[in-house]
Coordinates of C-alpha atoms in Angstrom, one line a residue:
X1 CA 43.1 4.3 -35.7
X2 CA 42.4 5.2 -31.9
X3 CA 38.9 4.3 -30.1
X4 CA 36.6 7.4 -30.0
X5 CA 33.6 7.9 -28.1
X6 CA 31.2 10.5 -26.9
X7 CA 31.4 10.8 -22.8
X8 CA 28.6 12.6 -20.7
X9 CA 29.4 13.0 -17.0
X10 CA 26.0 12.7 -15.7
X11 CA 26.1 16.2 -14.1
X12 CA 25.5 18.6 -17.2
X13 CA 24.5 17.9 -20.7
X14 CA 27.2 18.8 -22.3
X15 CA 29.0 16.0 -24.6
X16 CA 32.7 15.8 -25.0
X17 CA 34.6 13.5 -27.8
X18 CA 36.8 11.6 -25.8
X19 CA 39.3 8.3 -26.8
X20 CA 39.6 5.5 -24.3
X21 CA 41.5 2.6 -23.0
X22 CA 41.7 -0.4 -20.7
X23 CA 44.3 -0.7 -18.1
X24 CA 45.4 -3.7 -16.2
X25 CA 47.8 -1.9 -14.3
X26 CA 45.6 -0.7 -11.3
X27 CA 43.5 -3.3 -9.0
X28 CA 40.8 -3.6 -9.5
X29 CA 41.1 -2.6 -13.8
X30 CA 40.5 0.6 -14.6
X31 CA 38.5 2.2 -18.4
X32 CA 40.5 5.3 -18.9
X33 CA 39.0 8.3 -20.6
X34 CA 40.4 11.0 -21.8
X35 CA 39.7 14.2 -23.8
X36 CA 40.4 13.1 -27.5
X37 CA 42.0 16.5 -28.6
X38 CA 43.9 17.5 -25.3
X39 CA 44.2 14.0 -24.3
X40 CA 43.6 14.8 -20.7
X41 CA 42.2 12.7 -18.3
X42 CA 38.1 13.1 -17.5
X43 CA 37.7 9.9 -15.5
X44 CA 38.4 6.7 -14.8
X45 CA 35.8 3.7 -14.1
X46 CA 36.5 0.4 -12.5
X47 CA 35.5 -2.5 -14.9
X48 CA 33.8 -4.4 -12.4
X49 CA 31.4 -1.4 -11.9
X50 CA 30.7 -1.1 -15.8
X51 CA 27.3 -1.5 -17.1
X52 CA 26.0 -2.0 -20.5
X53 CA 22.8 0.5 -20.9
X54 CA 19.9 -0.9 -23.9
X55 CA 19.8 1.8 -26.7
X56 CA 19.1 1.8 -30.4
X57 CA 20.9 0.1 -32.7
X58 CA 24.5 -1.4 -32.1
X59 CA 26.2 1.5 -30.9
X60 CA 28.3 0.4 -27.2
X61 CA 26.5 2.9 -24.2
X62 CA 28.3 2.3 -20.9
X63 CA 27.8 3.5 -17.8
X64 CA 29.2 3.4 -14.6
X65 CA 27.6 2.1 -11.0
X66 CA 29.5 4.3 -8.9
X67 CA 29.1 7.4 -11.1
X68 CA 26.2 9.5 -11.6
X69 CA 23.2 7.7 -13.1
X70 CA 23.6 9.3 -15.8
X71 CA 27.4 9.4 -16.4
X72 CA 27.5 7.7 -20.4
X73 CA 30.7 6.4 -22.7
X74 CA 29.0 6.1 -26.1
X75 CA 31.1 4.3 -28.7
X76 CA 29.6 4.0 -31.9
X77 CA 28.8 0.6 -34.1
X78 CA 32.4 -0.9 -35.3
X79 CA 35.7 -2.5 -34.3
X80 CA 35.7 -0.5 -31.1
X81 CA 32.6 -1.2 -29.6
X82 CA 33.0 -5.1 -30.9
X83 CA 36.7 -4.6 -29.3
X84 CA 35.7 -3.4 -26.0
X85 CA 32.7 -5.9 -25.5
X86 CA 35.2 -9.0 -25.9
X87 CA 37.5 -6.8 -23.4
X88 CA 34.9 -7.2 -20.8
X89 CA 33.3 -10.8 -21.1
X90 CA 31.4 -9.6 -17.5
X91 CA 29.4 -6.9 -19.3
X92 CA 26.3 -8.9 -20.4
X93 CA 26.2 -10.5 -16.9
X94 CA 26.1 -7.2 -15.4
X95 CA 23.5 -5.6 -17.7
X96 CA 21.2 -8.6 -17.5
X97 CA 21.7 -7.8 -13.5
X98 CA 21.5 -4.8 -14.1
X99 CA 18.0 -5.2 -16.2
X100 CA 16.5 -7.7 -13.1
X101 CA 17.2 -4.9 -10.7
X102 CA 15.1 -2.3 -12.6
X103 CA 12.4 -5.0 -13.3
X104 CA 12.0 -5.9 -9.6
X105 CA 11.9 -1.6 -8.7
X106 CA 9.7 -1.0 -11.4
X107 CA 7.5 -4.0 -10.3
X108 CA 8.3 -3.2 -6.7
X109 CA 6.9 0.4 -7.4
X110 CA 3.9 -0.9 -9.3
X111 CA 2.9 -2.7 -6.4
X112 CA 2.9 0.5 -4.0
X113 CA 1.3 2.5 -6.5
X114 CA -1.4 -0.5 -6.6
X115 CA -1.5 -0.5 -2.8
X116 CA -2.0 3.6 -2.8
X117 CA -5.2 3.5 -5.4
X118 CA -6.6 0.6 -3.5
X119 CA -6.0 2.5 0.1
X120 CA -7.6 5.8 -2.2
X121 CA -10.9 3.5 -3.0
X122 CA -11.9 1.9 -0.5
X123 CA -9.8 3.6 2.5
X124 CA -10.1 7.3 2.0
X125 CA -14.1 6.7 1.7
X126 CA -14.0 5.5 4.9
X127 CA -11.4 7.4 6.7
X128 CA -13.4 10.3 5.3
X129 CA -16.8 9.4 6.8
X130 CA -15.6 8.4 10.1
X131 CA -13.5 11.8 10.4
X132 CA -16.3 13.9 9.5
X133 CA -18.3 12.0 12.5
X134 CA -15.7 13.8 14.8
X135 CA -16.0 17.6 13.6
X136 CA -18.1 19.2 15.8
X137 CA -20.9 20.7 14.2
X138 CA -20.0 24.4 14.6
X139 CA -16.8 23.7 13.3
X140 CA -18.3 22.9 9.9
X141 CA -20.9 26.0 10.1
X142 CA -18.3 28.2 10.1
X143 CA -16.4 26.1 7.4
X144 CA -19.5 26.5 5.7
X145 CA -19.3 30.5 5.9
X146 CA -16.1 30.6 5.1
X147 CA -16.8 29.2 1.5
X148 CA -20.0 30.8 1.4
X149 CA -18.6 34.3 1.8
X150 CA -16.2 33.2 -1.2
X151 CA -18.5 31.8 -3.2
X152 CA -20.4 34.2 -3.2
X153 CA -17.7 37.0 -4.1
X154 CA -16.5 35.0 -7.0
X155 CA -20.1 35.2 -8.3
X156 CA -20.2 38.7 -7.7
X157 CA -17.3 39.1 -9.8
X158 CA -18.0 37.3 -12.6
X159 CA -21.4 36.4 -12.9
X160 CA -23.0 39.3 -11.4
X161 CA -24.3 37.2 -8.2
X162 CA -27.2 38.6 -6.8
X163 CA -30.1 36.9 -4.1
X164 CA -33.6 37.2 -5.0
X165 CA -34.0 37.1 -1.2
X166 CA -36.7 38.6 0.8
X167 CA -37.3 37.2 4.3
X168 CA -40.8 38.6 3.8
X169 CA -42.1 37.5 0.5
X170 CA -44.5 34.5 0.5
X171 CA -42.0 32.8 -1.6
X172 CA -39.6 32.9 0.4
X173 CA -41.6 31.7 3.4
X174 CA -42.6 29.0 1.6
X175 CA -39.4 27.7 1.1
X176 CA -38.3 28.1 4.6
X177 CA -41.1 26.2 6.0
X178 CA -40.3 23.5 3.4
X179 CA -36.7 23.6 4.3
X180 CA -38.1 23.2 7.8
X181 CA -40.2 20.0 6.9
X182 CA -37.7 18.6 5.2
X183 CA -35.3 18.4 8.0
X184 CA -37.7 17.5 10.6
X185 CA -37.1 14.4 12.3
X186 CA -34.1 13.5 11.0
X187 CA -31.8 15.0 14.3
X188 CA -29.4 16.8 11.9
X189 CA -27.7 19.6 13.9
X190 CA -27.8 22.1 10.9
X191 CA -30.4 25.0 10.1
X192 CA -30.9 25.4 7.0
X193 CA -30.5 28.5 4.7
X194 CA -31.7 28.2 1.7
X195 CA -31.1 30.9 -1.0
X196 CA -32.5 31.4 -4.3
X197 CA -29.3 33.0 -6.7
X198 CA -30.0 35.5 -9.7
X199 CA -27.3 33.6 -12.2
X200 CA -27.6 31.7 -15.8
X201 CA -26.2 28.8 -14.2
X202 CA -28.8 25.6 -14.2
X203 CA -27.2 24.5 -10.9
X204 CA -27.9 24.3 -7.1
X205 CA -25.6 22.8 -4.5
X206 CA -24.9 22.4 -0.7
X207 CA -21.8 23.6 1.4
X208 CA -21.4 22.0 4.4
X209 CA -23.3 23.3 7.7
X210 CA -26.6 24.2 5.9
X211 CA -25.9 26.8 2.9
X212 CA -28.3 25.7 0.4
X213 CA -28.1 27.7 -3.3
X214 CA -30.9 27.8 -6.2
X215 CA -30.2 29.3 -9.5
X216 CA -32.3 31.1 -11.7
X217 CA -31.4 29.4 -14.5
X218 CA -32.1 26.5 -12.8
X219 CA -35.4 28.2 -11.4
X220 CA -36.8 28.5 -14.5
X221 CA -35.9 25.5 -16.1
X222 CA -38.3 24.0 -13.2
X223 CA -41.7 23.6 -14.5
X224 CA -43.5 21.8 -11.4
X225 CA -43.2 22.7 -7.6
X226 CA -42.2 18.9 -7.6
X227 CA -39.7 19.5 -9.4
X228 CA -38.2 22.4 -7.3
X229 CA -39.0 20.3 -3.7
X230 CA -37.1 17.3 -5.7
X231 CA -34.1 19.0 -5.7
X232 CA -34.0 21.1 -2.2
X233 CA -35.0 18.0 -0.5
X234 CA -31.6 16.5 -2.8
X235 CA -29.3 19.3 -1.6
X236 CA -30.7 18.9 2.3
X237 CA -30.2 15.3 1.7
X238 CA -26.5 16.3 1.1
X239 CA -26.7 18.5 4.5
X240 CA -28.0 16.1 6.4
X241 CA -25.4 13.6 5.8
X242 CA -22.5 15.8 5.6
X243 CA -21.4 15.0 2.5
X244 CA -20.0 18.7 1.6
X245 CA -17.3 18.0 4.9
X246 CA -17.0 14.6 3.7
X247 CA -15.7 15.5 0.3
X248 CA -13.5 18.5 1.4
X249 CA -11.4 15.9 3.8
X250 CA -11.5 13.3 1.3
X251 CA -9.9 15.8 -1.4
X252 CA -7.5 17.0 0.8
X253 CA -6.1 13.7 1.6
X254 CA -6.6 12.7 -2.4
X255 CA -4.6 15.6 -3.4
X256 CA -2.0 15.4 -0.8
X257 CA -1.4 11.5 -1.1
X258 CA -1.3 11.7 -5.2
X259 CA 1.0 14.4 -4.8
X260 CA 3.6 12.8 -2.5
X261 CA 3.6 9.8 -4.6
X262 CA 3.7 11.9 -7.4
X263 CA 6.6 13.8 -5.8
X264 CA 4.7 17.0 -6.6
X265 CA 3.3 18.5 -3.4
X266 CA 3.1 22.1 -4.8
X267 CA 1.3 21.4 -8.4
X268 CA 0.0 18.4 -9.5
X269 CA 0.5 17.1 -12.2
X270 CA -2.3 15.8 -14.8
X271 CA -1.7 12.1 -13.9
X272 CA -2.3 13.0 -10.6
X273 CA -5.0 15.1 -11.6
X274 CA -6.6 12.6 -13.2
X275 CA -5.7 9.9 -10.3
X276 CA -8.0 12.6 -7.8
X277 CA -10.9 13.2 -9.9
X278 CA -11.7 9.3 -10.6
X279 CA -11.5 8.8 -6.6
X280 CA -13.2 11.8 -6.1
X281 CA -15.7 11.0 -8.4
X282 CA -16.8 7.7 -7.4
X283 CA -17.4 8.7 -3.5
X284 CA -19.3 11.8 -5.1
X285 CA -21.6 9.3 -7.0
X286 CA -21.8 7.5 -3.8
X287 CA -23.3 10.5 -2.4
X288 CA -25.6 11.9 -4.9
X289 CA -27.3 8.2 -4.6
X290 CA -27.8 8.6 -0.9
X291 CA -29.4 12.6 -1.0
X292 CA -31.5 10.8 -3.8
X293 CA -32.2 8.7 -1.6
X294 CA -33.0 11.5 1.1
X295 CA -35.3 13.0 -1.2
X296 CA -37.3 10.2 -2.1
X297 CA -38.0 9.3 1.6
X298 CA -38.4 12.8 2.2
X299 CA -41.1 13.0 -0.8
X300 CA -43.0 10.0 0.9
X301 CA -43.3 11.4 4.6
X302 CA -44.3 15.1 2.7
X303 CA -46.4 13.4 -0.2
X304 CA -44.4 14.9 -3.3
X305 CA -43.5 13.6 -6.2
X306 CA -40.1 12.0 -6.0
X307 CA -40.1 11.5 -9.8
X308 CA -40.2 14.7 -10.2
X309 CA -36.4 15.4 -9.5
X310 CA -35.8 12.9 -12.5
X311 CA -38.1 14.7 -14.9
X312 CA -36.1 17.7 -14.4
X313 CA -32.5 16.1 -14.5
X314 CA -33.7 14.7 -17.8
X315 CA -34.6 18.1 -19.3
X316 CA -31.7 20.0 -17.8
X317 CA -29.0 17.4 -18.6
X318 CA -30.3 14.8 -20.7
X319 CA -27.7 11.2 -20.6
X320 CA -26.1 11.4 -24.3
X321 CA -23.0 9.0 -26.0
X322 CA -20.2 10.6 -24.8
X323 CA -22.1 11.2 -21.0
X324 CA -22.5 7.0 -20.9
X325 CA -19.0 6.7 -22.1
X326 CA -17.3 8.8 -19.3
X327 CA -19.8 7.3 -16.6
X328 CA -16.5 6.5 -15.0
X329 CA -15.2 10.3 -14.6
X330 CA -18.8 11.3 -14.1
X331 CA -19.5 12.9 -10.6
X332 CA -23.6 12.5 -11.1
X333 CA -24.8 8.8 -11.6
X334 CA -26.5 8.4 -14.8
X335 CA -30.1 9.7 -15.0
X336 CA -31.9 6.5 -16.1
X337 CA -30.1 4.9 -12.7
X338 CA -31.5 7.8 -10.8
X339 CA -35.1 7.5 -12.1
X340 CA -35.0 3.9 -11.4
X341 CA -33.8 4.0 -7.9
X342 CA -36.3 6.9 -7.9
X343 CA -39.4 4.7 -9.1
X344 CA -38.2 1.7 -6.8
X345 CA -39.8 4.1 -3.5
X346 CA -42.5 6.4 -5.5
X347 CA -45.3 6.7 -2.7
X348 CA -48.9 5.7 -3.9
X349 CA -50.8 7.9 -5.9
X350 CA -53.4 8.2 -3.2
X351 CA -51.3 10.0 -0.5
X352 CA -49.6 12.5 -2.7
X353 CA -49.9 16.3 -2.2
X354 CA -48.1 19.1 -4.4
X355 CA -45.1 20.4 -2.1
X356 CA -46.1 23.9 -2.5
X357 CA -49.9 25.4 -3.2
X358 CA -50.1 27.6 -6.4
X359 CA -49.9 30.5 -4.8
X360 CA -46.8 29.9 -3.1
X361 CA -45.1 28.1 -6.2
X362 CA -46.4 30.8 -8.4
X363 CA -44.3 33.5 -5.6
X364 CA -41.6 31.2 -6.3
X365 CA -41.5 31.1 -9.8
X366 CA -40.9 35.0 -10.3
X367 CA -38.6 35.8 -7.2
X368 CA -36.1 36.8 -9.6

């Protein structure tokens, strides 16, 4: 009975039955294979470049150094495969060779992949903030606009955006001469715009050069003017300190460097995905901690409550399980860290004054 295998050339899938043989007759020896119906010659491997891949079972799977990675001969459990590991007494040498060599590129690519998260943590931070320190100031205003106009027109297609704007309403000159307040002495070359947003969305955020939204939902989710100063004086915070420039350099350079590792430079993948949002989220926790910060210095020099901005984060988005569980992915510190680094620089009772009179918060209150 002749040997019979199954013989994959590396290149396509397809399998072909082939039968094979060992000859001494060419230098070095030579494993012959051949189609097992036509008997014509497919290939022919030098022994001392055979390899002996791990599968399942007993079944014989060679492959070939010089040939496509891979290029298979697949001879099933019996006399054959017994047959043709005695024929080549250098086979289990050159697997276990074989083996060491993946084991030292795997562990070789562990170790860059090591070095890339650890240049992602604590490099890309810094690379980030010290970058950002070098775009001129009217570079990032008009960066700013850009995404503003775009913002914008995704919210006006599909959330129905709308401003509650009007440069001459007491409500809104109340805010501006709190923005102004806010952003005294602290030599930031920004003006700030602040804009209250007609949208069901309990959010507001900052885009880098000044562009500061409120959202109704938000709005009237906000019981105290406290409250409402809390959180401007948290988004200027994030103005001030250019964290909005910060995190679009730093997410470039995440996405590109995950990517290229990756090899995926047009889509990345979900590892990578994942990869980006846990280094993106910790410099973003970073950041919220230092405009909460902002805000409570700027609530002692003004005299407002900085409290108050933790009283509303725990109405709006009360800490539950599964929040405490994902801290890690979250890009928000916990609330009970943020009232306790709150509390740690709450002004005396004595010197503190509502941020807005009633009249003005009251203007505020029904803009939209």
């Amino acid at each position: 009975m002749e040997p019979v295998g199954r013989y994959y050339d590396g290149v396509v899938a397809a399998r072909r039955f082939v039968t094979f043989a060992l000859t001494r007759d060419a230098t070095p020896a030579e494993l012959v294979i051949a189609d097992r119906d036509t008997r014509e010659e497919i290939d022919r491997w030098p022994v001392d470049t055979l390899f002996e891949v791990t599968g399942l079972g007993d079944e014989l799977r060679l492959g070939a150094a010089d040939r496509p990675c891979g290029a298979r001969l697949r001879v099933p459990a019996g006399e054959w495969s017994v047959a043709l590991r005695d024929a080549l007494p250098g086979l289990g040498r050159r697997s276990q060779l074989q083996r060491g060599q993946q084991r030292r590129i795997l562990g070789g690519a562990v170790a860059a992949l090591a070095s890339v998260i650890a240049a992602y943590v604590f490099g890309v931070p810094l690379l980030a903030d010290g970058v950002t320190r070098l775009v001129p100031p009217a570079w990032e205003t008009r960066l700013g606009d850009g995404a503003r106009l775009q913002i914008e027109g995704m919210l006006s297609n599909g959330l129905g955006f709308r401003s509650c704007q009007d440069q001459f309403a007491a409500g809104n000159i109340a805010i501006e001469r709190f923005a102004a307040d806010v952003m005294a002495e602290t030599g930031s070359p920004f003006a700030p715009r602040v804009m209250v947003v007609r949208s069901p969305l309990t959010n507001a955020f900052a885009l880098p050069g000044g562009q500061v939204y409120y959202f109704s939902g938000l709005l009237e989710r906000t019981e105290t003017a406290d409250e409402f100063a809390g959180v401007l004086a948290h988004e200027l915070g994030h103005v001030v300190h250019r964290h909005g420039m910060e995190m679009l350099i730093e997410s470039s350079a995440t996405g590109l460097l995950v990517g290229f590792v990756l090899g995926d430079m047009t889509n990345l993948s979900v590892a990578a995905a994942a990869g980006a949002t846990l280094i993106d989220s910790r410099f973003s926790r970073d950041a919220e901690r230092e405009a909460d910060e902002f805000a409570a210095a700027a609530g002692n020099r003004l005299g407002f409550s900085p409290l108050a901005l933790a009283d509303l984060l725990e109405r709006v988005a009360a800490d539950d399980t599964m929040t405490r569980t994902l801290a890690l992915l979250n890009t928000h510190p916990l609330t009970d860290e943020r009232r306790a680094a709150l509390e740690a620089v709450e002004v005396a009772p004595a010197t503190m004054r509502p941020a807005f009179s009633a009249a003005e918060w009251q203007a505020i209150k029904s803009m939209c």
